[in-house]
mmCIF file with all atom_site columns, C-alpha atoms in Angstrom:
data_model
loop_
_atom_site.group_PDB
_atom_site.id
_atom_site.type_symbol
_atom_site.label_atom_id
_atom_site.label_alt_id
_atom_site.label_comp_id
_atom_site.label_asym_id
_atom_site.label_entity_id
_atom_site.label_seq_id
_atom_site.pdbx_PDB_ins_code
_atom_site.Cartn_x
_atom_site.Cartn_y
_atom_site.Cartn_z
_atom_site.occupancy
_atom_site.B_iso_or_equiv
_atom_site.pdbx_formal_charge
_atom_site.auth_seq_id
_atom_site.auth_comp_id
_atom_site.auth_asym_id
_atom_site.auth_atom_id
_atom_site.pdbx_PDB_model_num
ATOM 1  C CA . MET A 1 1  ? 47.980 124.470 95.852  1.00 53.00 ? 1  MET A CA 1
ATOM 2  C CA . SER A 1 2  ? 49.799 122.365 93.245  1.00 61.00 ? 2  SER A CA 1
ATOM 3  C CA . ARG A 1 3  ? 52.587 124.955 93.009  1.00 65.00 ? 3  ARG A CA 1
ATOM 4  C CA . SER A 1 4  ? 53.402 124.543 96.704  1.00 69.00 ? 4  SER A CA 1
ATOM 5  C CA . ASN A 1 5  ? 53.374 120.762 96.294  1.00 69.00 ? 5  ASN A CA 1
ATOM 6  C CA . ALA A 1 6  ? 55.748 121.097 93.340  1.00 77.00 ? 6  ALA A CA 1
ATOM 7  C CA . VAL A 1 7  ? 58.218 122.930 95.577  1.00 82.00 ? 7  VAL A CA 1
ATOM 8  C CA . ILE A 1 8  ? 58.035 120.500 98.498  1.00 85.00 ? 8  ILE A CA 1
ATOM 9  C CA . LEU A 1 9  ? 59.321 117.386 96.710  1.00 84.00 ? 9  LEU A CA 1
ATOM 10 C CA . PRO A 1 10 ? 62.484 118.933 95.183  1.00 85.00 ? 10 PRO A CA 1
ATOM 11 C CA . SER A 1 11 ? 63.323 120.716 98.424  1.00 87.00 ? 11 SER A CA 1
ATOM 12 C CA . ALA A 1 12 ? 62.875 117.469 100.396 1.00 85.00 ? 12 ALA A CA 1
ATOM 13 C CA . LEU A 1 13 ? 65.101 115.611 97.941  1.00 85.00 ? 13 LEU A CA 1
ATOM 14 C CA . LEU A 1 14 ? 67.724 118.358 98.132  1.00 85.00 ? 14 LEU A CA 1
ATOM 15 C CA . ALA A 1 15 ? 67.654 118.230 101.931 1.00 83.00 ? 15 ALA A CA 1
ATOM 16 C CA . LEU A 1 16 ? 68.028 114.441 101.826 1.00 81.00 ? 16 LEU A CA 1
ATOM 17 C CA . VAL A 1 17 ? 71.033 114.649 99.491  1.00 80.00 ? 17 VAL A CA 1
ATOM 18 C CA . LEU A 1 18 ? 72.686 117.348 101.580 1.00 76.00 ? 18 LEU A CA 1
ATOM 19 C CA . PHE A 1 19 ? 72.050 115.368 104.749 1.00 77.00 ? 19 PHE A CA 1
ATOM 20 C CA . THR A 1 20 ? 73.608 112.197 103.362 1.00 78.00 ? 20 THR A CA 1
ATOM 21 C CA . LEU A 1 21 ? 76.640 114.027 101.937 1.00 76.00 ? 21 LEU A CA 1
ATOM 22 C CA . SER A 1 22 ? 77.356 116.090 105.039 1.00 73.00 ? 22 SER A CA 1
ATOM 23 C CA . PRO A 1 23 ? 80.097 114.868 107.379 1.00 70.00 ? 23 PRO A CA 1
ATOM 24 C CA . SER A 1 24 ? 78.987 113.023 110.467 1.00 63.00 ? 24 SER A CA 1
ATOM 25 C CA . PHE A 1 25 ? 79.373 114.349 113.991 1.00 67.00 ? 25 PHE A CA 1
ATOM 26 C CA . VAL A 1 26 ? 81.322 111.286 115.074 1.00 69.00 ? 26 VAL A CA 1
ATOM 27 C CA . ALA A 1 27 ? 85.099 111.619 114.767 1.00 65.00 ? 27 ALA A CA 1
ATOM 28 C CA . PRO A 1 28 ? 86.936 108.965 112.751 1.00 63.00 ? 28 PRO A CA 1
ATOM 29 C CA . PRO A 1 29 ? 88.612 106.206 114.753 1.00 67.00 ? 29 PRO A CA 1
ATOM 30 C CA . ARG A 1 30 ? 92.092 106.920 116.051 1.00 67.00 ? 30 ARG A CA 1
ATOM 31 C CA . ALA A 1 31 ? 95.156 104.800 115.499 1.00 65.00 ? 31 ALA A CA 1
ATOM 32 C CA . ALA A 1 32 ? 95.500 101.826 117.830 1.00 63.00 ? 32 ALA A CA 1
ATOM 33 C CA . GLY A 1 33 ? 98.721 103.187 119.369 1.00 59.00 ? 33 GLY A CA 1
ATOM 34 C CA . ASN A 1 34 ? 97.031 106.281 120.858 1.00 55.00 ? 34 ASN A CA 1
ATOM 35 C CA . VAL A 1 35 ? 94.351 104.519 122.864 1.00 55.00 ? 35 VAL A CA 1
ATOM 36 C CA . ALA A 1 36 ? 94.270 105.618 126.506 1.00 57.00 ? 36 ALA A CA 1
ATOM 37 C CA . THR A 1 37 ? 93.123 102.928 128.908 1.00 57.00 ? 37 THR A CA 1
ATOM 38 C CA . GLY A 1 38 ? 90.268 103.716 131.266 1.00 60.00 ? 38 GLY A CA 1
ATOM 39 C CA . VAL A 1 39 ? 89.031 106.741 129.320 1.00 64.00 ? 39 VAL A CA 1
ATOM 40 C CA . VAL A 1 40 ? 85.505 106.631 127.936 1.00 63.00 ? 40 VAL A CA 1
ATOM 41 C CA . PRO A 1 41 ? 85.219 108.227 124.486 1.00 69.00 ? 41 PRO A CA 1
ATOM 42 C CA . ALA A 1 42 ? 83.021 111.325 124.326 1.00 73.00 ? 42 ALA A CA 1
ATOM 43 C CA . GLY A 1 43 ? 80.555 109.674 121.937 1.00 75.00 ? 43 GLY A CA 1
ATOM 44 C CA . VAL A 1 44 ? 79.991 106.735 124.276 1.00 73.00 ? 44 VAL A CA 1
ATOM 45 C CA . ALA A 1 45 ? 79.592 109.021 127.279 1.00 72.00 ? 45 ALA A CA 1
ATOM 46 C CA . ALA A 1 46 ? 77.055 111.161 125.414 1.00 75.00 ? 46 ALA A CA 1
ATOM 47 C CA . ALA A 1 47 ? 75.110 108.098 124.282 1.00 73.00 ? 47 ALA A CA 1
ATOM 48 C CA . LEU A 1 48 ? 74.997 106.691 127.816 1.00 71.00 ? 48 LEU A CA 1
ATOM 49 C CA . SER A 1 49 ? 73.863 109.970 129.307 1.00 73.00 ? 49 SER A CA 1
ATOM 50 C CA . ALA A 1 50 ? 71.119 110.352 126.684 1.00 75.00 ? 50 ALA A CA 1
ATOM 51 C CA . ALA A 1 51 ? 69.801 106.817 127.184 1.00 71.00 ? 51 ALA A CA 1
ATOM 52 C CA . PRO A 1 52 ? 66.366 106.595 128.803 1.00 72.00 ? 52 PRO A CA 1
ATOM 53 C CA . ALA A 1 53 ? 65.955 105.327 132.326 1.00 72.00 ? 53 ALA A CA 1
ATOM 54 C CA . PRO A 1 54 ? 64.949 101.689 132.731 1.00 74.00 ? 54 PRO A CA 1
ATOM 55 C CA . ALA A 1 55 ? 61.219 101.059 132.638 1.00 75.00 ? 55 ALA A CA 1
ATOM 56 C CA . HIS A 1 56 ? 59.318 100.177 135.768 1.00 77.00 ? 56 HIS A CA 1
ATOM 57 C CA . ALA A 1 57 ? 55.955 98.530  136.205 1.00 81.00 ? 57 ALA A CA 1
ATOM 58 C CA . PHE A 1 58 ? 52.996 100.627 137.326 1.00 85.00 ? 58 PHE A CA 1
ATOM 59 C CA . SER A 1 59 ? 51.009 99.472  140.313 1.00 89.00 ? 59 SER A CA 1
ATOM 60 C CA . GLU A 1 60 ? 47.314 98.727  140.112 1.00 92.00 ? 60 GLU A CA 1
ATOM 61 C CA . THR A 1 61 ? 46.505 101.875 142.104 1.00 91.00 ? 61 THR A CA 1
ATOM 62 C CA . GLU A 1 62 ? 48.426 104.079 139.674 1.00 91.00 ? 62 GLU A CA 1
ATOM 63 C CA . LEU A 1 63 ? 46.665 102.469 136.715 1.00 91.00 ? 63 LEU A CA 1
ATOM 64 C CA . ASN A 1 64 ? 43.256 102.971 138.346 1.00 94.00 ? 64 ASN A CA 1
ATOM 65 C CA . GLN A 1 65 ? 44.008 106.646 139.040 1.00 94.00 ? 65 GLN A CA 1
ATOM 66 C CA . PHE A 1 66 ? 45.065 107.186 135.429 1.00 93.00 ? 66 PHE A CA 1
ATOM 67 C CA . GLY A 1 67 ? 41.959 105.365 134.171 1.00 94.00 ? 67 GLY A CA 1
ATOM 68 C CA . LEU A 1 68 ? 39.703 107.573 136.274 1.00 96.00 ? 68 LEU A CA 1
ATOM 69 C CA . VAL A 1 69 ? 41.274 110.773 134.955 1.00 95.00 ? 69 VAL A CA 1
ATOM 70 C CA . PHE A 1 70 ? 41.239 109.461 131.381 1.00 95.00 ? 70 PHE A CA 1
ATOM 71 C CA . ALA A 1 71 ? 37.578 108.453 131.633 1.00 96.00 ? 71 ALA A CA 1
ATOM 72 C CA . ILE A 1 72 ? 36.548 111.914 132.844 1.00 96.00 ? 72 ILE A CA 1
ATOM 73 C CA . PHE A 1 73 ? 38.652 113.562 130.109 1.00 96.00 ? 73 PHE A CA 1
ATOM 74 C CA . PHE A 1 74 ? 37.172 111.302 127.423 1.00 96.00 ? 74 PHE A CA 1
ATOM 75 C CA . LEU A 1 75 ? 33.639 111.844 128.735 1.00 97.00 ? 75 LEU A CA 1
ATOM 76 C CA . GLY A 1 76 ? 34.109 115.611 128.423 1.00 96.00 ? 76 GLY A CA 1
ATOM 77 C CA . PHE A 1 77 ? 35.107 115.301 124.760 1.00 96.00 ? 77 PHE A CA 1
ATOM 78 C CA . PHE A 1 78 ? 32.267 112.857 124.112 1.00 97.00 ? 78 PHE A CA 1
ATOM 79 C CA . ILE A 1 79 ? 29.660 115.232 125.568 1.00 97.00 ? 79 ILE A CA 1
ATOM 80 C CA . ALA A 1 80 ? 31.207 118.174 123.686 1.00 96.00 ? 80 ALA A CA 1
ATOM 81 C CA . GLY A 1 81 ? 30.974 116.185 120.460 1.00 93.00 ? 81 GLY A CA 1
ATOM 82 C CA . LEU A 1 82 ? 27.317 115.315 121.108 1.00 92.00 ? 82 LEU A CA 1
ATOM 83 C CA . VAL A 1 83 ? 26.475 118.940 121.867 1.00 93.00 ? 83 VAL A CA 1
ATOM 84 C CA . ARG A 1 84 ? 28.246 120.015 118.673 1.00 92.00 ? 84 ARG A CA 1
ATOM 85 C CA . MET A 1 85 ? 26.343 117.453 116.571 1.00 90.00 ? 85 MET A CA 1
ATOM 86 C CA . PHE A 1 86 ? 22.967 118.383 118.040 1.00 90.00 ? 86 PHE A CA 1
ATOM 87 C CA . THR A 1 87 ? 23.492 122.142 117.683 1.00 92.00 ? 87 THR A CA 1
ATOM 88 C CA . VAL A 1 88 ? 24.705 121.973 114.062 1.00 90.00 ? 88 VAL A CA 1
ATOM 89 C CA . GLY A 1 89 ? 21.576 120.123 112.992 1.00 77.00 ? 89 GLY A CA 1
ATOM 90 C CA . LYS A 1 90 ? 23.285 117.701 110.583 1.00 73.00 ? 90 LYS A CA 1
ATOM 91 C CA . LEU A 1 91 ? 23.803 114.206 111.940 1.00 66.00 ? 91 LEU A CA 1
#
């Protein structure tokens, strides 16, 4: 057990060093004379497309439906836990 723990820390440190020394995926900035007007850089376009959708509020009906399903799900695990405790014999 301790041998595997002794391997994890050096490998994590090595991965951290390699990660920080590796070149980034973002290209270096271009010279100011080559800038094309109206063109969105690829990095900005990728970031905008990967951005999450704006949040919206849930209605009271949707929250009540979720609560009903969650209560039934939680009740099932609660009853399963009680059955497990009573059948094992150690409380």
